[in-house]
Amino acid sequence: MNRRRYSELPDEALMTRIVQGDELAFNALYARFERRLHGFFYLRLGQDQAAAEDFTQQAFLKIIERPEAFDPAYCFATWLFTLAGNLVKNEHRRRQRLSRRLAALPTPARIALPADHRALDQQQWDQWLGQALEQLNPVQRDCFLLRYQQELSIRDISEIMNCPEGTVKSRIHHALQLLAEQLAGVAHHR
């Protein structure tokens, strides 16, 4: 079947072919939905272009990994955007957990945060937190995220990062100080 014929097939028929391992069917489905899915993620993830691209790829990766999860008795577009919505919900939950963990951290991270930071729009707060994390140097950010996002022990982080436990603690401490300064500055300027 040539590419033109694939473009004429309904979404559900393409998914049936994808289950059978048809790569051209996947390419046709990708071409059909990539822009719409990207727009969906862009709007729901705070107009973050990089996140929208990552989540678009994640959604299509889920199709590749488990195409049989789609029931051809249903509308593919509905299924795809339900899957996308679930990815967004999971990401928002992950960001909320990270925000709560950061807010619950002992000094110095809590010292500089204004009392009303919880009144900020959650999406805006998450965006600011993400920007603050980006300002950390990569090893500090990695140690911080492994500790507070992935909830790994200092020992596990030490093994992953191939450095002494004291170095991990120091990196996390410095990351907390920098985050507190950056987030406090942003919250005061809103």
mmCIF file of C-alpha atoms in Angstrom:
data_model
loop_
_atom_site.group_PDB
_atom_site.id
_atom_site.type_symbol
_atom_site.label_atom_id
_atom_site.label_comp_id
_atom_site.label_asym_id
_atom_site.label_seq_id
_atom_site.Cartn_x
_atom_site.Cartn_y
_atom_site.Cartn_z
ATOM 1 C CA MET A 1 0.000 0.000 0.000
ATOM 2 C CA ASN A 2 1.468 3.390 -0.930
ATOM 3 C CA ARG A 3 1.662 6.452 1.336
ATOM 4 C CA ARG A 4 -1.258 8.156 -0.376
ATOM 5 C CA ARG A 5 -3.535 5.230 0.377
ATOM 6 C CA TYR A 6 -2.503 5.333 4.040
ATOM 7 C CA SER A 7 -3.569 8.946 4.256
ATOM 8 C CA GLU A 8 -7.040 7.911 3.107
ATOM 9 C CA LEU A 9 -7.506 5.244 5.788
ATOM 10 C CA PRO A 10 -9.540 6.077 8.901
ATOM 11 C CA ASP A 11 -7.618 6.434 12.153
ATOM 12 C CA GLU A 12 -8.990 3.197 13.543
ATOM 13 C CA ALA A 13 -7.841 1.228 10.481
ATOM 14 C CA LEU A 14 -4.374 2.724 10.837
ATOM 15 C CA MET A 15 -4.278 1.603 14.468
ATOM 16 C CA THR A 16 -5.259 -1.919 13.434
ATOM 17 C CA ARG A 17 -2.307 -1.907 11.036
ATOM 18 C CA ILE A 18 0.005 -0.501 13.725
ATOM 19 C CA VAL A 19 -0.917 -3.420 16.006
ATOM 20 C CA GLN A 20 0.270 -5.669 13.147
ATOM 21 C CA GLY A 21 3.599 -3.809 13.070
ATOM 22 C CA ASP A 22 2.960 -1.567 10.056
ATOM 23 C CA GLU A 23 5.420 1.323 10.351
ATOM 24 C CA LEU A 24 3.912 3.287 7.452
ATOM 25 C CA ALA A 25 0.555 3.256 9.225
ATOM 26 C CA PHE A 26 2.216 4.768 12.286
ATOM 27 C CA ASN A 27 3.888 7.432 10.137
ATOM 28 C CA ALA A 28 0.518 8.345 8.613
ATOM 29 C CA LEU A 29 -1.119 8.568 12.037
ATOM 30 C CA TYR A 30 1.778 10.638 13.355
ATOM 31 C CA ALA A 31 1.504 13.065 10.434
ATOM 32 C CA ARG A 32 -2.237 13.337 11.004
ATOM 33 C CA PHE A 33 -2.146 14.056 14.754
ATOM 34 C CA GLU A 34 1.274 15.464 15.649
ATOM 35 C CA ARG A 35 0.366 19.161 15.292
ATOM 36 C CA ARG A 36 -2.972 18.829 17.091
ATOM 37 C CA LEU A 37 -1.434 16.855 19.925
ATOM 38 C CA HIS A 38 1.456 19.307 20.221
ATOM 39 C CA GLY A 39 -1.036 22.194 20.446
ATOM 40 C CA PHE A 40 -2.981 20.358 23.133
ATOM 41 C CA PHE A 41 0.145 19.887 25.249
ATOM 42 C CA TYR A 42 1.398 23.415 24.566
ATOM 43 C CA LEU A 43 -1.775 24.951 25.978
ATOM 44 C CA ARG A 44 -2.058 22.627 28.948
ATOM 45 C CA LEU A 45 1.586 22.718 30.009
ATOM 46 C CA GLY A 46 1.928 26.468 30.416
ATOM 47 C CA GLN A 47 2.848 27.254 26.804
ATOM 48 C CA ASP A 48 6.165 25.509 27.258
ATOM 49 C CA GLN A 49 7.404 24.561 23.786
ATOM 50 C CA ALA A 50 9.979 22.021 24.974
ATOM 51 C CA ALA A 51 7.505 20.305 27.304
ATOM 52 C CA ALA A 52 4.909 20.179 24.525
ATOM 53 C CA GLU A 53 7.419 18.489 22.224
ATOM 54 C CA ASP A 54 8.468 16.018 24.920
ATOM 55 C CA PHE A 55 4.904 15.090 25.794
ATOM 56 C CA THR A 56 3.902 14.759 22.149
ATOM 57 C CA GLN A 57 6.724 12.262 21.706
ATOM 58 C CA GLN A 58 5.723 10.514 24.937
ATOM 59 C CA ALA A 59 2.158 10.071 23.700
ATOM 60 C CA PHE A 60 3.290 8.592 20.389
ATOM 61 C CA LEU A 61 5.772 6.392 22.212
ATOM 62 C CA LYS A 62 2.874 4.955 24.227
ATOM 63 C CA ILE A 63 1.147 4.098 20.940
ATOM 64 C CA ILE A 64 4.272 2.315 19.717
ATOM 65 C CA GLU A 65 4.790 0.469 23.001
ATOM 66 C CA ARG A 66 1.189 -0.720 23.438
ATOM 67 C CA PRO A 67 -0.887 -0.273 20.288
ATOM 68 C CA GLU A 68 -3.167 -3.089 21.427
ATOM 69 C CA ALA A 69 -4.392 -0.832 24.261
ATOM 70 C CA PHE A 70 -6.597 0.912 21.697
ATOM 71 C CA ASP A 71 -10.036 -0.637 21.196
ATOM 72 C CA PRO A 72 -10.996 -0.211 17.507
ATOM 73 C CA ALA A 73 -14.666 -0.097 18.511
ATOM 74 C CA TYR A 74 -14.009 3.452 19.776
ATOM 75 C CA CYS A 75 -12.944 6.693 18.135
ATOM 76 C CA PHE A 76 -9.155 6.918 17.941
ATOM 77 C CA ALA A 77 -9.021 10.708 18.406
ATOM 78 C CA THR A 78 -11.006 10.441 21.645
ATOM 79 C CA TRP A 79 -8.712 7.692 22.894
ATOM 80 C CA LEU A 80 -5.568 9.630 21.927
ATOM 81 C CA PHE A 81 -6.644 12.847 23.626
ATOM 82 C CA THR A 82 -7.764 10.924 26.713
ATOM 83 C CA LEU A 83 -4.278 9.417 26.831
ATOM 84 C CA ALA A 84 -2.805 12.925 26.379
ATOM 85 C CA GLY A 85 -5.049 14.327 29.110
ATOM 86 C CA ASN A 86 -3.891 11.607 31.474
ATOM 87 C CA LEU A 87 -0.254 12.455 30.724
ATOM 88 C CA VAL A 88 -0.974 16.109 31.565
ATOM 89 C CA LYS A 89 -2.795 15.171 34.787
ATOM 90 C CA ASN A 90 0.123 12.993 35.841
ATOM 91 C CA GLU A 91 2.565 15.804 35.092
ATOM 92 C CA HIS A 92 0.527 18.318 37.092
ATOM 93 C CA ARG A 93 0.400 15.875 40.008
ATOM 94 C CA ARG A 94 4.162 15.375 39.768
ATOM 95 C CA ARG A 95 4.736 19.145 39.764
ATOM 96 C CA GLN A 96 2.375 19.635 42.710
ATOM 97 C CA ARG A 97 4.210 16.965 44.700
ATOM 98 C CA LEU A 98 7.511 18.643 43.911
ATOM 99 C CA SER A 99 6.118 22.063 44.899
ATOM 100 C CA ARG A 100 4.743 20.664 48.167
ATOM 101 C CA ARG A 101 8.040 18.965 48.937
ATOM 102 C CA LEU A 102 9.931 22.163 48.265
ATOM 103 C CA ALA A 103 7.530 24.189 50.409
ATOM 104 C CA ALA A 104 7.840 21.637 53.224
ATOM 105 C CA LEU A 105 11.628 21.594 53.201
ATOM 106 C CA PRO A 106 13.449 22.836 56.275
ATOM 107 C CA THR A 107 15.507 25.987 56.143
ATOM 108 C CA PRO A 108 17.065 27.468 54.092
ATOM 109 C CA ALA A 109 14.534 26.667 51.377
ATOM 110 C CA ARG A 110 11.523 27.877 53.373
ATOM 111 C CA ILE A 111 13.126 30.921 54.934
ATOM 112 C CA ALA A 112 12.881 33.217 51.929
ATOM 113 C CA LEU A 113 9.485 32.155 50.603
ATOM 114 C CA PRO A 114 6.680 34.629 51.264
ATOM 115 C CA ALA A 115 3.765 33.323 53.315
ATOM 116 C CA ASP A 116 1.328 33.948 50.466
ATOM 117 C CA HIS A 117 3.207 31.902 47.853
ATOM 118 C CA ARG A 118 0.502 29.229 48.042
ATOM 119 C CA ALA A 119 -2.015 31.777 46.793
ATOM 120 C CA LEU A 120 -0.170 31.991 43.500
ATOM 121 C CA ASP A 121 -1.764 30.338 40.514
ATOM 122 C CA GLN A 122 -0.501 26.736 40.674
ATOM 123 C CA GLN A 123 0.477 26.690 37.033
ATOM 124 C CA GLN A 124 2.388 29.951 37.386
ATOM 125 C CA TRP A 125 4.130 28.687 40.537
ATOM 126 C CA ASP A 126 5.072 25.449 38.769
ATOM 127 C CA GLN A 127 6.439 27.439 35.850
ATOM 128 C CA TRP A 128 8.534 29.606 38.172
ATOM 129 C CA LEU A 129 9.767 26.541 40.009
ATOM 130 C CA GLY A 130 10.758 24.950 36.703
ATOM 131 C CA GLN A 131 12.627 28.092 35.683
ATOM 132 C CA ALA A 132 14.389 28.223 39.045
ATOM 133 C CA LEU A 133 15.445 24.585 38.668
ATOM 134 C CA GLU A 134 16.861 25.384 35.228
ATOM 135 C CA GLN A 135 19.129 28.004 36.818
ATOM 136 C CA LEU A 136 20.882 25.394 38.942
ATOM 137 C CA ASN A 137 24.017 23.831 37.588
ATOM 138 C CA PRO A 138 23.321 20.336 36.206
ATOM 139 C CA VAL A 139 24.838 18.344 39.081
ATOM 140 C CA GLN A 140 22.955 20.353 41.721
ATOM 141 C CA ARG A 141 19.705 20.018 39.766
ATOM 142 C CA ASP A 142 20.207 16.278 39.292
ATOM 143 C CA CYS A 143 20.934 15.711 42.985
ATOM 144 C CA PHE A 144 17.944 17.842 43.995
ATOM 145 C CA LEU A 145 15.540 16.084 41.612
ATOM 146 C CA LEU A 146 16.792 12.628 42.530
ATOM 147 C CA ARG A 147 16.256 13.446 46.204
ATOM 148 C CA TYR A 148 12.953 15.325 46.149
ATOM 149 C CA GLN A 149 11.282 14.204 42.945
ATOM 150 C CA GLN A 150 12.438 10.595 42.766
ATOM 151 C CA GLU A 151 12.718 10.316 46.575
ATOM 152 C CA LEU A 152 16.037 8.477 46.475
ATOM 153 C CA SER A 153 18.303 8.160 49.485
ATOM 154 C CA ILE A 154 21.562 10.088 49.753
ATOM 155 C CA ARG A 155 23.398 6.776 49.392
ATOM 156 C CA ASP A 156 21.530 5.886 46.175
ATOM 157 C CA ILE A 157 22.177 9.339 44.729
ATOM 158 C CA SER A 158 25.846 8.979 45.654
ATOM 159 C CA GLU A 159 26.033 5.747 43.657
ATOM 160 C CA ILE A 160 24.150 7.195 40.680
ATOM 161 C CA MET A 161 26.222 10.387 40.592
ATOM 162 C CA ASN A 162 29.455 8.497 41.360
ATOM 163 C CA CYS A 163 30.494 10.851 44.165
ATOM 164 C CA PRO A 164 30.758 10.734 47.980
ATOM 165 C CA GLU A 165 27.613 11.111 50.099
ATOM 166 C CA GLY A 166 28.980 14.339 51.583
ATOM 167 C CA THR A 167 29.214 15.817 48.085
ATOM 168 C CA VAL A 168 25.595 14.877 47.414
ATOM 169 C CA LYS A 169 24.492 16.547 50.661
ATOM 170 C CA SER A 170 26.486 19.655 49.805
ATOM 171 C CA ARG A 171 25.015 19.856 46.293
ATOM 172 C CA ILE A 172 21.489 19.491 47.647
ATOM 173 C CA HIS A 173 22.133 22.114 50.332
ATOM 174 C CA HIS A 174 23.451 24.605 47.756
ATOM 175 C CA ALA A 175 20.565 23.807 45.408
ATOM 176 C CA LEU A 176 18.087 24.524 48.214
ATOM 177 C CA GLN A 177 19.750 27.846 48.982
ATOM 178 C CA LEU A 178 19.730 28.932 45.341
ATOM 179 C CA LEU A 179 16.131 27.809 44.816
ATOM 180 C CA ALA A 180 14.978 29.669 47.907
ATOM 181 C CA GLU A 181 16.665 32.865 46.714
ATOM 182 C CA GLN A 182 15.319 32.587 43.172
ATOM 183 C CA LEU A 183 11.778 31.646 44.149
ATOM 184 C CA ALA A 184 11.584 34.313 46.830
ATOM 185 C CA GLY A 185 12.712 36.936 44.328
ATOM 186 C CA VAL A 186 10.130 35.841 41.783
ATOM 187 C CA ALA A 187 7.305 35.675 44.333
ATOM 188 C CA HIS A 188 8.112 39.176 45.620
ATOM 189 C CA HIS A 189 8.059 40.616 42.092
ATOM 190 C CA ARG A 190 4.691 39.252 41.023
#
